[in-house]
Amino acid sequence: KVLDASTLSFGTRVRWFAICFVAGIVCSILGTALLWLPKGVKLFAVFYTLGNIAALASTCFLMGPLKQLKTMFDPKRVIATVVMLVSILSLL
């Protein structure tokens, strides 16, 4: 069940999912728009990465962080997960 993973109510989970998901979309679009500025590549990388992190956080609110991690590291998805995490961490 959705509510078993956390003490947050279903309404709170959905609300925070929507907030994080919209923030992720806004950051990704903003990063793409900033790509055309003189130092746009760096800004693109930062905002696009923030958008991806916000999108990942949004699904954590729906399914819970442990189930999210178990799903991400499922044998069918582990390569994609590792590539995504390495890409995100390479910006640091």
Coordinates of N, CA and C in Angstrom, one line a residue:
K1 N 0.8 -1.2 0.0 CA 0.0 0.0 0.0 C 0.9 1.3 0.0
V2 N 0.3 2.3 -0.5 CA 1.0 3.6 -0.6 C 1.3 4.1 0.8
L3 N 0.4 4.0 1.7 CA 0.5 4.7 3.0 C 1.4 3.9 4.0
D4 N 1.7 2.7 3.7 CA 2.5 1.9 4.6 C 3.9 2.4 4.8
A5 N 4.5 3.1 3.8 CA 5.9 3.5 3.8 C 6.1 4.7 4.6
S6 N 5.1 5.5 5.0 CA 5.4 6.7 5.7 C 4.2 7.1 6.5
T7 N 4.4 8.1 7.4 CA 3.4 8.6 8.3 C 2.6 9.7 7.6
L8 N 3.0 10.1 6.4 CA 2.4 11.2 5.7 C 1.0 10.7 5.2
S9 N 0.0 11.6 5.2 CA -1.3 11.2 4.6 C -1.2 11.2 3.1
F10 N -2.2 10.5 2.5 CA -2.2 10.3 1.1 C -2.3 11.7 0.4
G11 N -3.1 12.6 0.9 CA -3.2 14.0 0.4 C -1.9 14.7 0.4
T12 N -1.2 14.6 1.5 CA 0.1 15.3 1.7 C 1.1 14.7 0.7
R13 N 1.1 13.4 0.5 CA 2.0 12.7 -0.4 C 1.8 13.2 -1.9
V14 N 0.5 13.3 -2.2 CA 0.1 13.7 -3.6 C 0.5 15.2 -3.8
R15 N 0.3 16.0 -2.8 CA 0.6 17.4 -2.9 C 2.1 17.6 -3.1
W16 N 2.9 16.9 -2.3 CA 4.4 17.1 -2.4 C 4.9 16.4 -3.7
F17 N 4.2 15.3 -4.2 CA 4.6 14.8 -5.5 C 4.4 15.8 -6.5
A18 N 3.2 16.5 -6.5 CA 2.9 17.5 -7.5 C 3.9 18.7 -7.5
I19 N 4.2 19.1 -6.2 CA 5.2 20.2 -6.1 C 6.5 19.9 -6.6
C20 N 7.0 18.7 -6.3 CA 8.4 18.3 -6.7 C 8.4 18.1 -8.2
F21 N 7.3 17.5 -8.8 CA 7.2 17.2 -10.2 C 7.2 18.4 -11.0
V22 N 6.4 19.4 -10.6 CA 6.3 20.7 -11.3 C 7.7 21.4 -11.2
A23 N 8.3 21.4 -10.0 CA 9.6 22.0 -9.8 C 10.6 21.4 -10.8
G24 N 10.5 20.1 -10.9 CA 11.5 19.4 -11.8 C 11.3 19.8 -13.2
I25 N 10.0 19.9 -13.7 CA 9.7 20.3 -15.0 C 10.2 21.8 -15.3
V26 N 9.9 22.6 -14.3 CA 10.3 24.0 -14.4 C 11.8 24.2 -14.5
C27 N 12.6 23.4 -13.6 CA 14.0 23.5 -13.7 C 14.6 23.0 -15.0
S28 N 14.0 21.9 -15.5 CA 14.5 21.3 -16.7 C 14.2 22.3 -17.9
I29 N 13.1 22.9 -17.9 CA 12.8 23.9 -19.0 C 13.7 25.1 -18.9
L30 N 13.8 25.6 -17.6 CA 14.7 26.7 -17.4 C 16.1 26.4 -17.8
G31 N 16.6 25.2 -17.5 CA 18.0 24.9 -17.9 C 18.1 24.8 -19.4
T32 N 17.1 24.3 -20.1 CA 17.1 24.3 -21.6 C 17.1 25.7 -22.1
A33 N 16.3 26.6 -21.5 CA 16.3 28.0 -22.0 C 17.6 28.7 -21.8
L34 N 18.2 28.4 -20.7 CA 19.5 29.0 -20.3 C 20.7 28.5 -21.2
L35 N 20.5 27.4 -21.9 CA 21.5 26.8 -22.7 C 22.1 27.8 -23.7
W36 N 21.3 28.8 -24.2 CA 21.7 29.7 -25.2 C 22.4 30.9 -24.7
L37 N 22.6 31.0 -23.4 CA 23.4 32.1 -22.9 C 24.9 31.9 -23.0
P38 N 25.7 32.9 -22.8 CA 27.2 32.7 -22.9 C 27.7 31.6 -22.0
K39 N 27.3 31.6 -20.8 CA 27.8 30.5 -19.9 C 26.7 29.5 -19.7
G40 N 25.9 29.3 -20.7 CA 24.7 28.5 -20.6 C 24.9 27.0 -20.4
V41 N 26.0 26.5 -20.8 CA 26.2 25.1 -20.7 C 26.2 24.7 -19.2
K42 N 26.9 25.5 -18.4 CA 27.0 25.2 -17.0 C 25.7 25.4 -16.3
L43 N 25.0 26.4 -16.7 CA 23.6 26.7 -16.1 C 22.7 25.6 -16.5
F44 N 22.8 25.1 -17.8 CA 21.9 24.0 -18.2 C 22.2 22.8 -17.4
A45 N 23.4 22.4 -17.2 CA 23.8 21.3 -16.4 C 23.2 21.3 -15.0
V46 N 23.4 22.5 -14.3 CA 22.9 22.6 -13.0 C 21.4 22.5 -12.9
F47 N 20.7 23.3 -13.7 CA 19.2 23.3 -13.6 C 18.6 22.0 -14.1
Y48 N 19.2 21.4 -15.1 CA 18.7 20.1 -15.6 C 18.9 19.0 -14.6
T49 N 20.0 19.0 -13.9 CA 20.2 18.1 -12.8 C 19.3 18.3 -11.7
L50 N 19.1 19.5 -11.3 CA 18.1 19.8 -10.2 C 16.7 19.3 -10.6
G51 N 16.4 19.5 -11.9 CA 15.1 19.0 -12.4 C 15.0 17.5 -12.3
N52 N 16.0 16.8 -12.6 CA 16.0 15.4 -12.5 C 15.9 14.9 -11.0
I53 N 16.6 15.6 -10.1 CA 16.6 15.2 -8.7 C 15.2 15.5 -8.2
A54 N 14.6 16.6 -8.5 CA 13.2 16.9 -8.1 C 12.2 15.9 -8.6
A55 N 12.4 15.5 -9.8 CA 11.5 14.5 -10.4 C 11.6 13.1 -9.6
L56 N 12.9 12.8 -9.3 CA 13.1 11.5 -8.5 C 12.5 11.7 -7.1
A57 N 12.6 12.9 -6.5 CA 12.0 13.1 -5.2 C 10.5 13.0 -5.3
S58 N 9.9 13.4 -6.4 CA 8.5 13.4 -6.4 C 7.9 12.0 -6.3
T59 N 8.6 11.0 -7.0 CA 8.1 9.6 -6.9 C 8.4 9.0 -5.5
C60 N 9.4 9.5 -4.8 CA 9.7 9.1 -3.5 C 8.5 9.4 -2.6
F61 N 7.8 10.5 -2.8 CA 6.7 10.9 -2.0 C 5.5 9.9 -2.2
L62 N 5.4 9.4 -3.4 CA 4.3 8.5 -3.7 C 4.6 7.1 -3.2
M63 N 5.7 6.5 -3.5 CA 6.0 5.1 -3.1 C 6.9 5.0 -1.9
G64 N 7.5 6.0 -1.4 CA 8.4 5.9 -0.3 C 9.8 5.7 -0.8
P65 N 10.8 6.2 0.0 CA 12.2 6.1 -0.5 C 12.8 4.7 -0.6
L66 N 12.4 3.8 0.4 CA 13.0 2.5 0.3 C 12.4 1.7 -0.9
K67 N 11.2 1.8 -1.2 CA 10.6 1.1 -2.3 C 11.1 1.7 -3.6
Q68 N 11.4 3.0 -3.6 CA 11.9 3.7 -4.8 C 13.3 3.1 -5.0
L69 N 14.2 3.0 -4.0 CA 15.5 2.5 -4.2 C 15.5 1.0 -4.6
K70 N 14.6 0.2 -4.1 CA 14.5 -1.2 -4.5 C 14.1 -1.3 -5.9
T71 N 13.2 -0.4 -6.4 CA 12.7 -0.4 -7.8 C 13.9 0.0 -8.7
M72 N 14.6 1.1 -8.3 CA 15.7 1.6 -9.1 C 16.8 0.6 -9.3
F73 N 17.1 -0.2 -8.2 CA 18.2 -1.1 -8.3 C 17.7 -2.6 -8.6
D74 N 16.5 -2.7 -9.2 CA 16.0 -3.9 -9.7 C 17.0 -4.4 -10.8
P75 N 17.3 -5.7 -11.0 CA 18.2 -6.1 -12.0 C 18.0 -5.6 -13.4
K76 N 16.7 -5.4 -13.7 CA 16.4 -4.9 -15.1 C 16.7 -3.4 -15.2
R77 N 16.8 -2.6 -14.1 CA 17.0 -1.2 -14.1 C 18.4 -0.7 -13.6
V78 N 19.2 -1.6 -13.0 CA 20.4 -1.2 -12.3 C 21.4 -0.5 -13.2
I79 N 21.5 -0.9 -14.5 CA 22.5 -0.2 -15.4 C 22.0 1.2 -15.6
A80 N 20.7 1.4 -15.9 CA 20.2 2.8 -16.1 C 20.3 3.6 -14.9
T81 N 20.1 3.0 -13.7 CA 20.2 3.8 -12.4 C 21.7 4.2 -12.2
V82 N 22.6 3.3 -12.4 CA 24.0 3.6 -12.2 C 24.5 4.7 -13.2
V83 N 24.1 4.6 -14.4 CA 24.4 5.7 -15.4 C 23.9 7.0 -15.0
M84 N 22.6 7.0 -14.6 CA 22.0 8.3 -14.2 C 22.7 8.9 -12.9
L85 N 23.0 8.1 -11.9 CA 23.6 8.6 -10.7 C 25.0 9.1 -11.0
V86 N 25.8 8.3 -11.8 CA 27.1 8.8 -12.2 C 27.0 10.1 -12.9
S87 N 26.0 10.3 -13.8 CA 25.9 11.5 -14.6 C 25.6 12.7 -13.6
I88 N 24.7 12.4 -12.7 CA 24.4 13.5 -11.7 C 25.6 13.8 -10.8
L89 N 26.3 12.8 -10.3 CA 27.4 13.0 -9.5 C 28.6 13.6 -10.2
S90 N 28.7 13.5 -11.5 CA 29.8 14.0 -12.2 C 29.8 15.5 -12.3
L91 N 28.7 16.1 -11.9 CA 28.7 17.6 -11.9 C 29.3 18.2 -10.6
L92 N 29.5 17.4 -9.6 CA 30.0 17.9 -8.4 C 31.5 18.1 -8.4

